[in-house]
PDB file of C-alpha atoms in Angstrom:
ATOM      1  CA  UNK H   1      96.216  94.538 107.034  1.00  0.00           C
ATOM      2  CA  UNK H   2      95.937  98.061 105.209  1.00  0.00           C
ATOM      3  CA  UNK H   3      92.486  98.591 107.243  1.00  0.00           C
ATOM      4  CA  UNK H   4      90.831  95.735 105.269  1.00  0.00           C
ATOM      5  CA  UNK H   5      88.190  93.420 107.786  1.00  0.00           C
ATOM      6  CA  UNK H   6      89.235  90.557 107.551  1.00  0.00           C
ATOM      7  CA  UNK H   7      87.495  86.732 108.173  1.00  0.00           C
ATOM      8  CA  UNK H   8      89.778  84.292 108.831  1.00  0.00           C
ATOM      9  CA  UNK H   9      89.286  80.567 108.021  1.00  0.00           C
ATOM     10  CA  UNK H  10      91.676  78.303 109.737  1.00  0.00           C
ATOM     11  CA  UNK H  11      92.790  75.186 108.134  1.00  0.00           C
ATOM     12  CA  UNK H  12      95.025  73.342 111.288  1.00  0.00           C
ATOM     13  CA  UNK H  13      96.691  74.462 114.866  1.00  0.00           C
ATOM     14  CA  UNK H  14     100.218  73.905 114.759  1.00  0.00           C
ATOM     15  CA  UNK H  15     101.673  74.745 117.924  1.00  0.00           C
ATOM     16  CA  UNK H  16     104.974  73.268 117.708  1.00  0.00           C
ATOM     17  CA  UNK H  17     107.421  76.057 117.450  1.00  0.00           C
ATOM     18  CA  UNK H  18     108.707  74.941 114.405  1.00  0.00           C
ATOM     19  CA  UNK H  19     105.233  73.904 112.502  1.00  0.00           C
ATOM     20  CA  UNK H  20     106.361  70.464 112.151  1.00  0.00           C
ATOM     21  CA  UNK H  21     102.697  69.139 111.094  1.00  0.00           C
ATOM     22  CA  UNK H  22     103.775  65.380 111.724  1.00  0.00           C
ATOM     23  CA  UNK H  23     103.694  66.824 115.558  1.00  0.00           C
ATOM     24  CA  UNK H  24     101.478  65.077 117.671  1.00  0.00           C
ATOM     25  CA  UNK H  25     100.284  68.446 118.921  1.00  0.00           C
ATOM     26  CA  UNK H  26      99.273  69.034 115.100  1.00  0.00           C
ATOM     27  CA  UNK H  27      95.435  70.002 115.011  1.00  0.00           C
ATOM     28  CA  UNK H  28      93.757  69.420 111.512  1.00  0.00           C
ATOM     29  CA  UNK H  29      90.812  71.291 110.752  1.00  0.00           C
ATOM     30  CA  UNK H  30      89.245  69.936 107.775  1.00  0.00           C
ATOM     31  CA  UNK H  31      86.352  68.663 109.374  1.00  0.00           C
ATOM     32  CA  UNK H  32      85.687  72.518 110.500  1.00  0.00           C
ATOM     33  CA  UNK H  33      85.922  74.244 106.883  1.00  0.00           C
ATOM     34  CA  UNK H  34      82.726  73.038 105.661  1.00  0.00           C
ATOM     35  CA  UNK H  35      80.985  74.308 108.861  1.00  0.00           C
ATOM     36  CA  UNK H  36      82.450  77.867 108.202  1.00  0.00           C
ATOM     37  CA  UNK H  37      81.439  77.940 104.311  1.00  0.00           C
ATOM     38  CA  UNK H  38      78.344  76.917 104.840  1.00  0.00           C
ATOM     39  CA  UNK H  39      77.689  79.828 107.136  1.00  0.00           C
ATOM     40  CA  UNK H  40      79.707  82.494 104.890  1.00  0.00           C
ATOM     41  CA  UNK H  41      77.409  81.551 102.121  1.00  0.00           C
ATOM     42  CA  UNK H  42      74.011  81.659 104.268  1.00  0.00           C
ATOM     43  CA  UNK H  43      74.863  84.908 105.419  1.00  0.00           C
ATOM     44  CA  UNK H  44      75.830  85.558 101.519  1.00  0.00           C
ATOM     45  CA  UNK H  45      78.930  87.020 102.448  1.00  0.00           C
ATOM     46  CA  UNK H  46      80.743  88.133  99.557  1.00  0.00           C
ATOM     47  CA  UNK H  47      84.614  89.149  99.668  1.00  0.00           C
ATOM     48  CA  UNK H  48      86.483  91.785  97.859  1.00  0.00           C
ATOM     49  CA  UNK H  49      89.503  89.976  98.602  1.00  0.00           C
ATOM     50  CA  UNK H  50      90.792  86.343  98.868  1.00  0.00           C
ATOM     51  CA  UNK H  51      94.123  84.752 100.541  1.00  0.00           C
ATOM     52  CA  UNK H  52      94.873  81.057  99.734  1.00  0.00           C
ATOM     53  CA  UNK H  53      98.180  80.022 102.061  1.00  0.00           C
ATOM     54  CA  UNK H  54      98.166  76.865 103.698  1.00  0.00           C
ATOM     55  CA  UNK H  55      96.251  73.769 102.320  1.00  0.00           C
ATOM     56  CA  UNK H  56      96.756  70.278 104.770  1.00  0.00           C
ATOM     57  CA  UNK H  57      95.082  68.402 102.081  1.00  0.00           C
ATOM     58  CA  UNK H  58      92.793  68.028  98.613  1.00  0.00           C
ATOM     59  CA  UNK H  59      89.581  68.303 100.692  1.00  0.00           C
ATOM     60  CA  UNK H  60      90.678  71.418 101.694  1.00  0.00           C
ATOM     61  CA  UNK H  61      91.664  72.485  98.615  1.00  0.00           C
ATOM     62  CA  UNK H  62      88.087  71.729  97.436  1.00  0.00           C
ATOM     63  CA  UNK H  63      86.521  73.694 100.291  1.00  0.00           C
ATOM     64  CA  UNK H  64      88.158  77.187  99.234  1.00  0.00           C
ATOM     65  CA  UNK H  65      87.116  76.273  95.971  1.00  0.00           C
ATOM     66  CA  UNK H  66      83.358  76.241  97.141  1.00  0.00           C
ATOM     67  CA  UNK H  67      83.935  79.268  98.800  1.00  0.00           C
ATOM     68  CA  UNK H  68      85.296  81.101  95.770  1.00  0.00           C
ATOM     69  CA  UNK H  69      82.371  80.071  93.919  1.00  0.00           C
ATOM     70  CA  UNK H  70      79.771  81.823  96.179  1.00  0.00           C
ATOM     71  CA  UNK H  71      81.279  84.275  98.488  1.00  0.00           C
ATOM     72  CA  UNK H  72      83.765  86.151  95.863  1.00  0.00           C
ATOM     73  CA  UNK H  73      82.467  89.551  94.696  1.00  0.00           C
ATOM     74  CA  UNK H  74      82.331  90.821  91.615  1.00  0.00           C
ATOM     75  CA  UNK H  75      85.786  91.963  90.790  1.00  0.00           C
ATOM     76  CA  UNK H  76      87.388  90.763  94.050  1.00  0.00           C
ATOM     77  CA  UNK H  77      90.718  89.252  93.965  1.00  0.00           C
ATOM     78  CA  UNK H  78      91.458  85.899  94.985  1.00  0.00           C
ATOM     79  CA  UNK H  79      95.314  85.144  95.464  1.00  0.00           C
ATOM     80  CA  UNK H  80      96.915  81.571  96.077  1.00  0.00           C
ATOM     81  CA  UNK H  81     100.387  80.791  97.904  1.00  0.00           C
ATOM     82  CA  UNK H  82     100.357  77.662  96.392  1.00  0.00           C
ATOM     83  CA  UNK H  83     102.340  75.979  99.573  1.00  0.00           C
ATOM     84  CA  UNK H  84     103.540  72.634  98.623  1.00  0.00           C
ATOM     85  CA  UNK H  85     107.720  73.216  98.658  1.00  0.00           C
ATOM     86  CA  UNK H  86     110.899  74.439  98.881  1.00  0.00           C
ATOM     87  CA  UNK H  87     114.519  74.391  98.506  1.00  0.00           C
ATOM     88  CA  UNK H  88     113.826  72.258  95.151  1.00  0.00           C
ATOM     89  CA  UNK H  89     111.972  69.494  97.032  1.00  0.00           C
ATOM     90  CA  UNK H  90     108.348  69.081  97.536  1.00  0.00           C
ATOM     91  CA  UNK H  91     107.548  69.118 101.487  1.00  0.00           C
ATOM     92  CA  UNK H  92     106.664  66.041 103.576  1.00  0.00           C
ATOM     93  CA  UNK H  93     103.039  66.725 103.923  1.00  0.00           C
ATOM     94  CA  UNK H  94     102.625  66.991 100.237  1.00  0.00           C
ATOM     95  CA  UNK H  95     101.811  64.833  97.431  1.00  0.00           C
ATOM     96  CA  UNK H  96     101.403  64.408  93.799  1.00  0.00           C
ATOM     97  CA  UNK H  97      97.180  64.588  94.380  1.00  0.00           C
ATOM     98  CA  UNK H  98      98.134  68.012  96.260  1.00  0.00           C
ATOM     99  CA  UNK H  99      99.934  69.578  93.726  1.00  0.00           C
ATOM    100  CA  UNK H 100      97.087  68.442  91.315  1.00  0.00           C
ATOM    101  CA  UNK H 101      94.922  70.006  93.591  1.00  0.00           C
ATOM    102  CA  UNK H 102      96.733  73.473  93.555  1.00  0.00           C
ATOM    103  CA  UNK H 103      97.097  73.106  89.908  1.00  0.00           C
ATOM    104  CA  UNK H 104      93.115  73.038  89.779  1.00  0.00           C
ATOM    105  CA  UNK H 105      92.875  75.863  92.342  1.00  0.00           C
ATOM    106  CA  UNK H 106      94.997  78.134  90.062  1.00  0.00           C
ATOM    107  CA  UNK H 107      92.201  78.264  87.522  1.00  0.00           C
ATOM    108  CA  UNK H 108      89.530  80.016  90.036  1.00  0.00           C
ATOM    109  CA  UNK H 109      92.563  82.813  90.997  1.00  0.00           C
ATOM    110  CA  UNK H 110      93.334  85.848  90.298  1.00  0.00           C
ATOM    111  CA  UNK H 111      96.895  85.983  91.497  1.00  0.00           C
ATOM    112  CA  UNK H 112      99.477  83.097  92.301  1.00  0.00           C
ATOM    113  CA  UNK H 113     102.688  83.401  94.069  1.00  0.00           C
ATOM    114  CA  UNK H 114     104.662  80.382  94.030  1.00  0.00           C
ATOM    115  CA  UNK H 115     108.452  80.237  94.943  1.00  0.00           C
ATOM    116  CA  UNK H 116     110.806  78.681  92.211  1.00  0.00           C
ATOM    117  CA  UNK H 117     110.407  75.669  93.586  1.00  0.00           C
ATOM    118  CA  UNK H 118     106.310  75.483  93.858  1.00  0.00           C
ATOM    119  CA  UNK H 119     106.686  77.019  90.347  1.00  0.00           C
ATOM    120  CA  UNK H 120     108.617  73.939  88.929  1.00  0.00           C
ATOM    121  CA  UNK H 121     106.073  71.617  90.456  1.00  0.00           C
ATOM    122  CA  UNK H 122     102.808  72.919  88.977  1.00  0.00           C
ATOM    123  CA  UNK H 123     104.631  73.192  85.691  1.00  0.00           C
ATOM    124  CA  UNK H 124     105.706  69.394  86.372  1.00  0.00           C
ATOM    125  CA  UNK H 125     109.103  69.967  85.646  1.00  0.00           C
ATOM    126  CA  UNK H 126     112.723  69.874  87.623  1.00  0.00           C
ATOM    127  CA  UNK H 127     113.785  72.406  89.744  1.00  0.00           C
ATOM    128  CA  UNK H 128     116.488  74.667  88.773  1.00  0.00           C
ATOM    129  CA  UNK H 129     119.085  76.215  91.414  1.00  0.00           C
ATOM    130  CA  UNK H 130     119.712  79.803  91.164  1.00  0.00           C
ATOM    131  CA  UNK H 131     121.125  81.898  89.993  1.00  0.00           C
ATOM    132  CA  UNK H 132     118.657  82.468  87.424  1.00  0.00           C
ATOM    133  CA  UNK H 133     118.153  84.394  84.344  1.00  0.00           C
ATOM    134  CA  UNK H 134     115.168  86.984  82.903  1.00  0.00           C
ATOM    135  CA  UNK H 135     114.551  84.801  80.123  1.00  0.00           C
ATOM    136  CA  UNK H 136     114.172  81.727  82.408  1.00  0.00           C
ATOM    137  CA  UNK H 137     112.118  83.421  84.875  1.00  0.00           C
ATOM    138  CA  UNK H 138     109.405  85.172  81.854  1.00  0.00           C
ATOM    139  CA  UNK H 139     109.025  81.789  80.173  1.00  0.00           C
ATOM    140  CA  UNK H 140     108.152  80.223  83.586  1.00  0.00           C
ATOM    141  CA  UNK H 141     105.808  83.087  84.697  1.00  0.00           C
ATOM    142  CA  UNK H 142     104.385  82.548  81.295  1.00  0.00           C
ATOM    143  CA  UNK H 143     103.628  79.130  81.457  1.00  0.00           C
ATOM    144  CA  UNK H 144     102.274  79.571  84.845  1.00  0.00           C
ATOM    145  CA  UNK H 145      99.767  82.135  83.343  1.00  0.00           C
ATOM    146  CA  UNK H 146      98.145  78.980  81.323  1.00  0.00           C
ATOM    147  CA  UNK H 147      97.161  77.779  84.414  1.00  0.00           C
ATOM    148  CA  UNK H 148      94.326  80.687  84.879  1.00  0.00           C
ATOM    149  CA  UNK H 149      95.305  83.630  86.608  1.00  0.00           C
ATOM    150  CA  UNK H 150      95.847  87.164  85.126  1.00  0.00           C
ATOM    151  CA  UNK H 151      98.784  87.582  87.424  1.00  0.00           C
ATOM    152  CA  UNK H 152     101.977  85.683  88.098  1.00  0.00           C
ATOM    153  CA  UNK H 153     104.816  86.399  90.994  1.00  0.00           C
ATOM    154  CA  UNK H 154     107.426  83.966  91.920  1.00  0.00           C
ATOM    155  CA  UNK H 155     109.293  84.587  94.984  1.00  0.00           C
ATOM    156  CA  UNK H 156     113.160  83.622  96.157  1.00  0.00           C
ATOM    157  CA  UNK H 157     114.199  85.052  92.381  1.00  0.00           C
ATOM    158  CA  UNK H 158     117.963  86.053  92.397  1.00  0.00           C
ATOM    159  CA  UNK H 159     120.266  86.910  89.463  1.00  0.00           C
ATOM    160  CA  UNK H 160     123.058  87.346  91.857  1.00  0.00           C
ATOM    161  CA  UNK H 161     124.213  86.982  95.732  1.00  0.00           C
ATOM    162  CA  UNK H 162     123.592  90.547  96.660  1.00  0.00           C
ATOM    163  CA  UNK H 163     119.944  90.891  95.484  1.00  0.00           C
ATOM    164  CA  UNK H 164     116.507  88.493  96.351  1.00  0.00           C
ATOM    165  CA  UNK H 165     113.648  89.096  95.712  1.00  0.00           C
ATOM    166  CA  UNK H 166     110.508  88.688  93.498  1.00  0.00           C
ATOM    167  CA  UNK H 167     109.566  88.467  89.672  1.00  0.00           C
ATOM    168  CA  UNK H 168     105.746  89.494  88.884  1.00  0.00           C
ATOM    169  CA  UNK H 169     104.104  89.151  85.232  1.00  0.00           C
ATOM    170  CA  UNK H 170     100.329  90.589  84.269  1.00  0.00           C
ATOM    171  CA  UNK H 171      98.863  88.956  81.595  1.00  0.00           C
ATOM    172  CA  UNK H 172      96.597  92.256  80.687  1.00  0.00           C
ATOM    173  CA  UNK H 173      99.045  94.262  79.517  1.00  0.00           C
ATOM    174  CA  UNK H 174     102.070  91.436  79.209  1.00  0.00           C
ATOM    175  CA  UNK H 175     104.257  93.376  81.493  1.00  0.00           C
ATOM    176  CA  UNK H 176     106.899  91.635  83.329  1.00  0.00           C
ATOM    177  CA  UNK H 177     108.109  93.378  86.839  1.00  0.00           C
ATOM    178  CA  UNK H 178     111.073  92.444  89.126  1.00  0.00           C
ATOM    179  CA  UNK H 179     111.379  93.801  92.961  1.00  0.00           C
ATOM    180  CA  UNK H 180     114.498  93.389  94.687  1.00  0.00           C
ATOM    181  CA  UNK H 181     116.290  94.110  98.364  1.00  0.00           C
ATOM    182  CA  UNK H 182     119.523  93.355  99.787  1.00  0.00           C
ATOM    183  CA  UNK H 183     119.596  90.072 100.365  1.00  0.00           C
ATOM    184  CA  UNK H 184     119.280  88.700 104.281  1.00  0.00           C
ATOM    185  CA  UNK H 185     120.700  85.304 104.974  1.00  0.00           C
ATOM    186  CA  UNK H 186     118.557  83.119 107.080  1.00  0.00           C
ATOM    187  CA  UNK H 187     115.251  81.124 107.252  1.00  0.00           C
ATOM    188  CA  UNK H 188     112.508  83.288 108.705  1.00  0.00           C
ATOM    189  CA  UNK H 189     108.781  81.862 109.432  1.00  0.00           C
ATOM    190  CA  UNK H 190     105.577  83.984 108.314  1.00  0.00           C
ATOM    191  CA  UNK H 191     107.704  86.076 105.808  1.00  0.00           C
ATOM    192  CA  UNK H 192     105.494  84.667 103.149  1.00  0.00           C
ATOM    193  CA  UNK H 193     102.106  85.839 104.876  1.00  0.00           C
ATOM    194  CA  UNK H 194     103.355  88.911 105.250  1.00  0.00           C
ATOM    195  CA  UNK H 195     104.220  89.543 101.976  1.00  0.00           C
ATOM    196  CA  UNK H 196     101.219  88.039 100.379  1.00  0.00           C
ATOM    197  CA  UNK H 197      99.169  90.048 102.835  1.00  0.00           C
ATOM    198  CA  UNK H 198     100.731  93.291 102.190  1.00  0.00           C
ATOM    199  CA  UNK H 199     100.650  92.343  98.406  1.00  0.00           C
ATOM    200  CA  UNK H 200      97.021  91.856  98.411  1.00  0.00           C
ATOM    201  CA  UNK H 201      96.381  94.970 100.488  1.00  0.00           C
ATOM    202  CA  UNK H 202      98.309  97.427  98.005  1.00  0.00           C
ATOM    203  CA  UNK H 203      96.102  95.678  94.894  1.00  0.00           C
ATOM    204  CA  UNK H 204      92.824  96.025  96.907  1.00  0.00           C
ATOM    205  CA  UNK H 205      93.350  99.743  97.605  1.00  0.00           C
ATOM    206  CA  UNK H 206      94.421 100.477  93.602  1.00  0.00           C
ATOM    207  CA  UNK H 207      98.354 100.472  93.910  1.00  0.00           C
ATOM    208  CA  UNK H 208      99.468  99.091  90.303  1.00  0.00           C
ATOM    209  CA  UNK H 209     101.017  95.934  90.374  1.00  0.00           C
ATOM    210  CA  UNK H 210     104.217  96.462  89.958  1.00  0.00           C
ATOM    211  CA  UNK H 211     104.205  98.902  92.743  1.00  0.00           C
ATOM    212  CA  UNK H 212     102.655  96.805  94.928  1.00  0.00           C
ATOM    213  CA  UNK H 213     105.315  94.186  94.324  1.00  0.00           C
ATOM    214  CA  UNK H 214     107.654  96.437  95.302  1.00  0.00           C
ATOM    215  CA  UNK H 215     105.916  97.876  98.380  1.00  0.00           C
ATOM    216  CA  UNK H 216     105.498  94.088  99.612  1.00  0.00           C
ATOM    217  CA  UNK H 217     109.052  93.134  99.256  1.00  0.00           C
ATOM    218  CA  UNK H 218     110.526  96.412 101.023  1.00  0.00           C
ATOM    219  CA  UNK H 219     107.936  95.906 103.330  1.00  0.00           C
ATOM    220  CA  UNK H 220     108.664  92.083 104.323  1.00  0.00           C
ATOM    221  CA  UNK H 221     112.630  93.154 104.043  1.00  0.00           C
ATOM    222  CA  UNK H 222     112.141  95.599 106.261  1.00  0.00           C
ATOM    223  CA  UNK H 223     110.305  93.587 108.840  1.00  0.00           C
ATOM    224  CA  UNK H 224     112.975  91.308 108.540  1.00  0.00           C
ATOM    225  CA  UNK H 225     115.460  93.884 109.549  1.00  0.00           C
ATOM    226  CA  UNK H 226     113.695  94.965 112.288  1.00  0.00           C
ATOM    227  CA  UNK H 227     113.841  91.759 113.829  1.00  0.00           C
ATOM    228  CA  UNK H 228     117.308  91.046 113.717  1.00  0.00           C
ATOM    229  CA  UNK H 229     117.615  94.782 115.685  1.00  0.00           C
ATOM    230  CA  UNK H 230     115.546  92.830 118.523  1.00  0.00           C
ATOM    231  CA  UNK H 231     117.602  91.237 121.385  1.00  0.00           C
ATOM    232  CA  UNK H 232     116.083  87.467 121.360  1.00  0.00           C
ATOM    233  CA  UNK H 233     115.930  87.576 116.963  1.00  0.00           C
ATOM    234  CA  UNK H 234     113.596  84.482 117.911  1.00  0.00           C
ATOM    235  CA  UNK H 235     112.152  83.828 114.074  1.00  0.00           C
ATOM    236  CA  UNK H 236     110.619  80.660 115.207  1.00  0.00           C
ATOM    237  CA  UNK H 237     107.234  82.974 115.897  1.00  0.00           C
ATOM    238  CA  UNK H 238     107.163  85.026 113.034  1.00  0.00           C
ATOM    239  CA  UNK H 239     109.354  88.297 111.694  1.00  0.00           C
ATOM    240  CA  UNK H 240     108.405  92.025 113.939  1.00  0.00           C
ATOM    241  CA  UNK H 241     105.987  93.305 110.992  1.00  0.00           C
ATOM    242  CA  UNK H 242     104.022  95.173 113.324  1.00  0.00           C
ATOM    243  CA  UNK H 243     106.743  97.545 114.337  1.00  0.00           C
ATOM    244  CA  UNK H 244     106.326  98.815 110.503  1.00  0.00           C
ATOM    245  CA  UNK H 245     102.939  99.456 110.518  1.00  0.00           C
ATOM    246  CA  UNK H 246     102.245 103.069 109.094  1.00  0.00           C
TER     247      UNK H 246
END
């Protein structure tokens, strides 16, 4: 993404179309992380840049830790999709020792981007339905910052039916940032990689943050969009980012 190389470390194979991970075709990969570390830090590989999506379990979670400990560069940035809910319930293949364990990995990042209801679980608190207001979403973002990183988004922020989008804070300067599109009913899988991919990008090649937060929301909107135009709209494999491509 954004002409970055990239080294991707797989955590599980889900090939179920609708990445059920109780699937018996469900392939975890914990076993394999270590493997890859090890070799990342013998070759002292260090990254300018970090993504954090999908954890399966603690160990895991204790694995990218390692890895942020000897293969981040000096001023990379390391962001975390902290990926443990939604729709104001905690998934199935999470746990209270998970969310811990997301909670711990929020102190070696740089950037977290929870959704409201991720948010409400690393804060330990209820989840709160939308709509929402500024003053609920800055004390959350705040109270996310304690956790360690310099900058807080939360995604699936709405202050009314017509606009969704994302709320971003940066603890440097105290700024708080909002980036909206029209809102687009449905459930769509891989919008979040995009967007934290695309996100990550914009910040790696010097785009301010709130511009950046912007850029990744039209972007992921747009992919969105795009999709629909298709003739199957088949979502189960992901939304048509490539079409948008520059």
């Amino acid at each position: 993404s954004g002409g970055i190389e990239t080294y991707p470390l797989l955590t599980a194979v889900v090939p179920s179309r609708d990445n059920d991970i109780d699937s018996p075709d469900y392939c975890d990969l914990t076993n394999n992380m270590p493997t890859v570390a090890t070799y990342w830090k013998n070759q002292k590989l260090l990254l300018d840049g970090v993504i954090c999506s999908f954890l399966g379990s603690p160990e895991q979670a204790s694995v990218v830790d390692d890895i942020l400990t000897h293969c981040k560069a000096p001023n990379a940035l390391a962001l975390l999709d902290p990926i443990i809910g939604d729709h104001g319930q905690m998934y199935g293949s999470s746990s209270s020792n998970m969310a811990q364990a997301m909670r711990e990995l929020c102190k070696r990042a740089d950037i977290i981007v929870p959704n409201m209801t991720e948010a409400c679980i690393l804060l330990d608190e209820p989840y709160q339905p939308g709509p929402y207001t500024r003053a609920y979403v800055h004390d959350l973002m705040v109270r996310l910052s304690k956790l360690g990183p310099s900058m807080i988004v939360i995604t699936g922020v709405w202050f009314s039916k017509f606009l969704s989008g994302a709320a971003g804070y940066d603890t440097v300067d105290g700024s708080f940032t909002y980036a909206f599109s029209k809102h687009v009913k449905g459930e769509y899988m891989g919008v979040g990689e995009v967007f934290n991919s695309v996100l990550l990008s914009s910040l790696l090649h010097g785009m301010k943050f709130r511009n950046a937060l912007q850029f990744a929301v039209d972007f992921t909107h747009r992919s969105i969009l795009s999709q629909k135009k298709t003739q199957t709209s088949d979502f189960a494999y992901g939304i048509d980012f490539e079409i948008n491509l520059p």
